[in-house]
mmCIF file of C-alpha atoms in Angstrom:
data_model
loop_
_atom_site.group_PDB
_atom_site.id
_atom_site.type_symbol
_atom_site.label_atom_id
_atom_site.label_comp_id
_atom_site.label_asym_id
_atom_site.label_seq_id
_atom_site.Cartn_x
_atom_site.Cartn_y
_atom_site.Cartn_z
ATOM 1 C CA UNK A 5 67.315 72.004 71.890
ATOM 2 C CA UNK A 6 69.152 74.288 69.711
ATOM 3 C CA UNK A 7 68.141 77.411 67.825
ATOM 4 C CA UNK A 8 67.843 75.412 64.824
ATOM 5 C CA UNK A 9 64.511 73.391 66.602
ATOM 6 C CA UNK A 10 63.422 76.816 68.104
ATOM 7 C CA UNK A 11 63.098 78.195 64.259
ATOM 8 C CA UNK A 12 61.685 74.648 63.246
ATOM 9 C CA UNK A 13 58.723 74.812 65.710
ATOM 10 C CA UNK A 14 57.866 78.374 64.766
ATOM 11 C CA UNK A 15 57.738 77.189 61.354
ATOM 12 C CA UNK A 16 55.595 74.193 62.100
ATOM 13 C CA UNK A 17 53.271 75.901 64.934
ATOM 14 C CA UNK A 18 52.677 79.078 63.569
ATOM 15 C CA UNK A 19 53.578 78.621 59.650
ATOM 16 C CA UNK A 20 55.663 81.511 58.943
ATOM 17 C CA UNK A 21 58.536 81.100 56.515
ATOM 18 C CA UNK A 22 62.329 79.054 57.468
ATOM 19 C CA UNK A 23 63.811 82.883 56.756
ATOM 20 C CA UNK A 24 60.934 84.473 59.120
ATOM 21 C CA UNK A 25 61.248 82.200 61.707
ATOM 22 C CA UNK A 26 65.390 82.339 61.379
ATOM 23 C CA UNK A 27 65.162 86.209 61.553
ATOM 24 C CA UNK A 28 62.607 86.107 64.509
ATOM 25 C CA UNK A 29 65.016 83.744 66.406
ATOM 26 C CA UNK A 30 68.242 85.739 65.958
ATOM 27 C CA UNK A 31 65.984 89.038 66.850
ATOM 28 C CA UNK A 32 64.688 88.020 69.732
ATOM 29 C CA UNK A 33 68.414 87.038 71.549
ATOM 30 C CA UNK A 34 70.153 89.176 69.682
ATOM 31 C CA UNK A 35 68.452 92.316 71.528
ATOM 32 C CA UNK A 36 68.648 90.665 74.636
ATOM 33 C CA UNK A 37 72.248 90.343 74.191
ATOM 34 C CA UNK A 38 72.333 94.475 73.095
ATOM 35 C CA UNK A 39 70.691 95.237 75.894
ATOM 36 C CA UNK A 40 73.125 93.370 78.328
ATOM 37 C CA UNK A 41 76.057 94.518 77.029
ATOM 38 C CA UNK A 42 74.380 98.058 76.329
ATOM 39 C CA UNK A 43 76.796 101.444 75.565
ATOM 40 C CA UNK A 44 79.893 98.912 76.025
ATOM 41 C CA UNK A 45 79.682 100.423 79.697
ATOM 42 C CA UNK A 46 75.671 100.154 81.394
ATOM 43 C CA UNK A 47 74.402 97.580 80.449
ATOM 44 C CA UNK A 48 70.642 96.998 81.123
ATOM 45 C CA UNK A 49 69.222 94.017 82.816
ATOM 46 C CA UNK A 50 66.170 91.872 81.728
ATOM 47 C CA UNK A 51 63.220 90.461 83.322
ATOM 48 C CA UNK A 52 61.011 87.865 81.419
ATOM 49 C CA UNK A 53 57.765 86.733 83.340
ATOM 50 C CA UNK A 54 57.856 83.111 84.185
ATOM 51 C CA UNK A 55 61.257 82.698 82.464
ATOM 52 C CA UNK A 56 63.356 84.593 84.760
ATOM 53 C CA UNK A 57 65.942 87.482 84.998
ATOM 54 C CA UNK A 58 69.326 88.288 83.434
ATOM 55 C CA UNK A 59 71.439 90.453 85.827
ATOM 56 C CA UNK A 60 74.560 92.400 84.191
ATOM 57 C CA UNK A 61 77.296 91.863 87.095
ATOM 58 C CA UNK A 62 80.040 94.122 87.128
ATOM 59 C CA UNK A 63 83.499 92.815 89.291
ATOM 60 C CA UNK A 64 85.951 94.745 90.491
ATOM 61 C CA UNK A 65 89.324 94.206 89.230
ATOM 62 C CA UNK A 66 91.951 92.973 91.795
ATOM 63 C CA UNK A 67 95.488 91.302 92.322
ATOM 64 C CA UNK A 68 95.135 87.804 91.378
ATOM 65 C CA UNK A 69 97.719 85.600 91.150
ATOM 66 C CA UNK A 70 99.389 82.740 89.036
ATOM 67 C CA UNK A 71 98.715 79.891 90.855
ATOM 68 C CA UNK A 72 101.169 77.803 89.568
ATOM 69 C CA UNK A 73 104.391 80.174 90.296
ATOM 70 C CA UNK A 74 102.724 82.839 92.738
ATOM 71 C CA UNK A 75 103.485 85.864 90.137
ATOM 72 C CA UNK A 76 101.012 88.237 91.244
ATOM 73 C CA UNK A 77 98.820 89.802 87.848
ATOM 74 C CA UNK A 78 96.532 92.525 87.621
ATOM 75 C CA UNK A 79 92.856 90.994 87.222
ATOM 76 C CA UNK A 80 90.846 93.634 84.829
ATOM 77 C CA UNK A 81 87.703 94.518 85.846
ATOM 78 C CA UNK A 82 84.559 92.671 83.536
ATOM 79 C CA UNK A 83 81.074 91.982 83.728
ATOM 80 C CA UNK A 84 79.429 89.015 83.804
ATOM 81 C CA UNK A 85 75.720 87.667 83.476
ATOM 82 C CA UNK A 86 73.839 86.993 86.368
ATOM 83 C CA UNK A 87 70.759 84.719 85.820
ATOM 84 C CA UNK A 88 67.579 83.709 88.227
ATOM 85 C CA UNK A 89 64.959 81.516 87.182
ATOM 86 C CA UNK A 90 61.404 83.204 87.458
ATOM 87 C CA UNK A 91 58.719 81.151 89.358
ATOM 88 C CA UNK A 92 57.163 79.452 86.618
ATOM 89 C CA UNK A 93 60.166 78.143 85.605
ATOM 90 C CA UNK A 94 61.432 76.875 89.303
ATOM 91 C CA UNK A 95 58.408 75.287 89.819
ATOM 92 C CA UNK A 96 58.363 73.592 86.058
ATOM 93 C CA UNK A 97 61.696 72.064 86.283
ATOM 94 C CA UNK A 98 61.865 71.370 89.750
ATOM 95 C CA UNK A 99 58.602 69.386 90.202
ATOM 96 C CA UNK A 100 57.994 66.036 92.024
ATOM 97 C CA UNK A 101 57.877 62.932 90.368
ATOM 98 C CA UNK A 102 54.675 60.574 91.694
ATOM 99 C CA UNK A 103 57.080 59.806 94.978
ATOM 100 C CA UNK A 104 57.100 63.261 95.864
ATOM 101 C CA UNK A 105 60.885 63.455 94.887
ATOM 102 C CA UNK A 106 62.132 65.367 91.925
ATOM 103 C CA UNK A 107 63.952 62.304 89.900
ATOM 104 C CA UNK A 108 67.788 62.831 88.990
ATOM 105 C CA UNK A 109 68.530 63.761 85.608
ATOM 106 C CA UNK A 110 69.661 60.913 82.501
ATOM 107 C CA UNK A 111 72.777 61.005 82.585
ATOM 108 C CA UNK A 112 72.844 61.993 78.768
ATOM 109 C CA UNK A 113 70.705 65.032 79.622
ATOM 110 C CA UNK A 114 73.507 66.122 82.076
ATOM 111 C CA UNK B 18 64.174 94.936 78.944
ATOM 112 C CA UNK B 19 61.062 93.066 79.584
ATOM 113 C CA UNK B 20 59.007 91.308 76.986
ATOM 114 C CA UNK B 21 57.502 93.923 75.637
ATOM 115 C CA UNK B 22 60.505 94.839 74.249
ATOM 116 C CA UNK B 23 61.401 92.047 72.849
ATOM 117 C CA UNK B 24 58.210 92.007 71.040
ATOM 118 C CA UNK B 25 58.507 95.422 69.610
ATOM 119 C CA UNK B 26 61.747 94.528 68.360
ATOM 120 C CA UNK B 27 60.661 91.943 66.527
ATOM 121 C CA UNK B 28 57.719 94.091 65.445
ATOM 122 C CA UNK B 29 60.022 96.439 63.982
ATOM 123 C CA UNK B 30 63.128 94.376 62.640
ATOM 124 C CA UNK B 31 61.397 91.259 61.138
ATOM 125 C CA UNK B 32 57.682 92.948 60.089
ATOM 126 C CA UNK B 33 55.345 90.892 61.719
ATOM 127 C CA UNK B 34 51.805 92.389 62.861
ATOM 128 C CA UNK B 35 51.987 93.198 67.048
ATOM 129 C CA UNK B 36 49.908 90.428 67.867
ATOM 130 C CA UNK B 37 52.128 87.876 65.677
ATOM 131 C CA UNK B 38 54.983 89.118 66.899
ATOM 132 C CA UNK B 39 53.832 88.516 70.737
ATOM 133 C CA UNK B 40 52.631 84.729 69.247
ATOM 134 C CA UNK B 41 56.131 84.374 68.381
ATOM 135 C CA UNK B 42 57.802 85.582 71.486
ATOM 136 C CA UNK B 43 55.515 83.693 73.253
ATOM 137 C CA UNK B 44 55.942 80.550 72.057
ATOM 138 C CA UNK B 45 59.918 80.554 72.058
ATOM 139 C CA UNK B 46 59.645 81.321 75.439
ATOM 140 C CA UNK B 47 57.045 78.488 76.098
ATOM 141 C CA UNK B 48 59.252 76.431 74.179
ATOM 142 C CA UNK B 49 62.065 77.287 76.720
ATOM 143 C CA UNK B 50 60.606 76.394 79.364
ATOM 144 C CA UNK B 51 58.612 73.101 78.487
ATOM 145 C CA UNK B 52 62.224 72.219 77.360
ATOM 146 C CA UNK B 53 63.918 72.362 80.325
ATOM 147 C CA UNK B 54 60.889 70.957 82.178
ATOM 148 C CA UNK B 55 61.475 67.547 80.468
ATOM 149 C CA UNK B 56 64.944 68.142 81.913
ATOM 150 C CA UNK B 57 66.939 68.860 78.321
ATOM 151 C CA UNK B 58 69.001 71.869 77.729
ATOM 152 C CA UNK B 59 68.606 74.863 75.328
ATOM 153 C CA UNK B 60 71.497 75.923 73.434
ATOM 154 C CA UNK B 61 71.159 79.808 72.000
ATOM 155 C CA UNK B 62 74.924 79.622 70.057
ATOM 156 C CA UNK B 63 75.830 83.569 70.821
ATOM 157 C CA UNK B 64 73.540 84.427 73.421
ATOM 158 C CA UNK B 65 74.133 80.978 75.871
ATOM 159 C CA UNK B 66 73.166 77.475 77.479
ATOM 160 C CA UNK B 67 70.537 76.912 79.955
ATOM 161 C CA UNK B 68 70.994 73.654 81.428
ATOM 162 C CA UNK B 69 68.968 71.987 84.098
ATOM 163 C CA UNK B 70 71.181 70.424 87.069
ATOM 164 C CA UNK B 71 69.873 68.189 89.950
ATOM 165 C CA UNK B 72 70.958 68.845 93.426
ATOM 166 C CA UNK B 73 71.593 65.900 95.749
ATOM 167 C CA UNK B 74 70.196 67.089 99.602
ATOM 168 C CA UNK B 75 72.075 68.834 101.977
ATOM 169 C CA UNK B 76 72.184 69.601 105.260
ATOM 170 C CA UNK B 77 71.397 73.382 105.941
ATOM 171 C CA UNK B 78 69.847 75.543 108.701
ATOM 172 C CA UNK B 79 67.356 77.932 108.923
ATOM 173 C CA UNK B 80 69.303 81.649 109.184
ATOM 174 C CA UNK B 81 66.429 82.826 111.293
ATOM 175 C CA UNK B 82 66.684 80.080 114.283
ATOM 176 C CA UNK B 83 70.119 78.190 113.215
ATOM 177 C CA UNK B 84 67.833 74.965 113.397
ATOM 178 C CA UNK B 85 69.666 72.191 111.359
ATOM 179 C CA UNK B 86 66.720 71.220 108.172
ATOM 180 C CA UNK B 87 67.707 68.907 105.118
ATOM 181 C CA UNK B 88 67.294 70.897 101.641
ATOM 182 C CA UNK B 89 65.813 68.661 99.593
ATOM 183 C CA UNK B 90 67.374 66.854 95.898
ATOM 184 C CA UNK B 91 65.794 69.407 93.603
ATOM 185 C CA UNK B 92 66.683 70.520 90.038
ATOM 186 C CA UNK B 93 67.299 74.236 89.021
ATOM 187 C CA UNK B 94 68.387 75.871 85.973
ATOM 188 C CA UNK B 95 71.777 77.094 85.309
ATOM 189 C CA UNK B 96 72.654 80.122 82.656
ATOM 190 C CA UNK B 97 76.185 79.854 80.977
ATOM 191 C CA UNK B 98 76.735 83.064 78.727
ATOM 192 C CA UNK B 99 78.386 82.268 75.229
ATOM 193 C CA UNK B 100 82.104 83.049 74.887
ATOM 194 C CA UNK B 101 80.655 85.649 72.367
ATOM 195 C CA UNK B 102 78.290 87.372 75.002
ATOM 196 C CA UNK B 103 81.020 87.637 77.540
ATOM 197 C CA UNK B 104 83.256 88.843 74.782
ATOM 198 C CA UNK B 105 81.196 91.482 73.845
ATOM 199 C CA UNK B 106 80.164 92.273 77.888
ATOM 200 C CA UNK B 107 84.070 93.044 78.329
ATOM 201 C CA UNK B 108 85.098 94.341 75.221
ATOM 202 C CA UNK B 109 86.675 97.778 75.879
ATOM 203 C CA UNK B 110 84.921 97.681 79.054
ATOM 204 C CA UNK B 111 87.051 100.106 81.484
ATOM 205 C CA UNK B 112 84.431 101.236 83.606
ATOM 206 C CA UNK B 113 85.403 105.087 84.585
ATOM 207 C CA UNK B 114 87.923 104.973 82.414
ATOM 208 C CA UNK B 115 91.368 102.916 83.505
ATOM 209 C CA UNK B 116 90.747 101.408 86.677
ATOM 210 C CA UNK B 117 93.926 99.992 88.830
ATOM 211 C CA UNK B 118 93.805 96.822 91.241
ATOM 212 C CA UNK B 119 92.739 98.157 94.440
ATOM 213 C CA UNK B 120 89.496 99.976 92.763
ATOM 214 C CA UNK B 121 86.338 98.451 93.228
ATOM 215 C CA UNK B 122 83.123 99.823 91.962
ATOM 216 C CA UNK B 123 80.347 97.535 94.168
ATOM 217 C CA UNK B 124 80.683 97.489 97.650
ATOM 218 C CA UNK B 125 82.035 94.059 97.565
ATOM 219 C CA UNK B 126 84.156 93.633 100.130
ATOM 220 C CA UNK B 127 87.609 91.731 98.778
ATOM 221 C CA UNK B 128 89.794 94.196 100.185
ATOM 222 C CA UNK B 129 93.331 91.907 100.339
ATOM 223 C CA UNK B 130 96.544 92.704 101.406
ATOM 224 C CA UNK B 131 99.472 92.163 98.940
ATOM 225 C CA UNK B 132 102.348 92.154 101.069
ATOM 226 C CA UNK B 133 105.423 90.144 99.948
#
């Protein structure tokens, strides 16, 4: 699924226009992604019901290392995106198949 | 940001009614989720992937006794930001200004000594 089939099934569900459904798409990420990465410095996090939650991480910079010849480099601190699936969601993808075990993935879904 | 606010924005920036705009929201949400219920993955270019996974079981314990249980195979979902979203976390991002190697702004402990 890509945002292309996202702005297809608006179109086809809910019969707004290819443009609407394009700018609705790129809306709807594109201020969750503003509101992650915020003022450049707080971020702010985001909880969907059902969906889950996006946590803005921040890490500490440290000494790291190259691994290859041990020349120890400063590590800058970043952030990072934290994600938890919501309960709906959990239960969605992880439920049992008619054995009462939750099948493997296809390998092409992988 | 919950989903209210993605709603207003959508209100606001793309001119839909309230009520369409929640339809909307709504239903690429829904679509999220019934897609990685059928065990397929959602690819947002500049936002991010969310890809199911399946977990083989595994032996683990209960913290609270130490008893040895199995986990059980199960399948979760897995969140990789876009190389534009982590771009965009980190660009300029200095928190309290330059910050040198042995700073550390949350309490997680990786204190390490770097004696050679």
């Amino acid at each position: 699924m890509l945002k292309s089939d996202l702005v297809n099934i608006l179109v086809a569900k809910k019969g707004v226009t290819q443009k609407q459904a394009e700018a609705t798409i790129e809306v709807i990420f594109g201020s969750m992604k503003d509101a992650l990465v915020g003022d450049g410095k707080v971020g702010e996090n985001i909880e969907i019901r059902g969906l889950g939650a996006f946590h803005v991480k921040h890490y500490g910079a440290y000494q790291g290392r190259n691994p290859k010849t041990g020349e120890p480099i400063a590590v800058r601190a970043k952030r990072g995106i934290l994600f938890r699936a919501g309960k709906e969601l959990k239960d969605r993808v992880n439920k049992p198949g008619p054995d009462g075990k939750v099948p493997p993935l296809n390998p092409n879904q992988q | 940001m919950t989903k209210a606010d993605i709603i207003e924005s959508v209100y606001e920036k793309v001119g839909f009614s309230k009520k369409e705009s929640a339809e909307l929201v709504e239903l690429v949400f829904d679509t999220l989720k019934e897609t990685l219920e059928r065990g397929d993955k959602v690819k947002i270019s500049g936002f991010g992937n969310f890809q199911p996974r399946y977990k083989r079981a595994r032996p683990g314990r209960n913290p609270q006794s130490g008893q040895p249980i199995e986990i059980t195979a199960r399948r979760v979902v897995k969140f990789v930001p876009s190389q534009v979203l982590k771009a965009d976390l980190n660009e300029g991002f200095l928190p309290d200004g330059e910050k040198s190697a042995e700073d550390d702004d949350d309490g997680a402990d990786d204190d390490e000594d770097d004696d050679d």
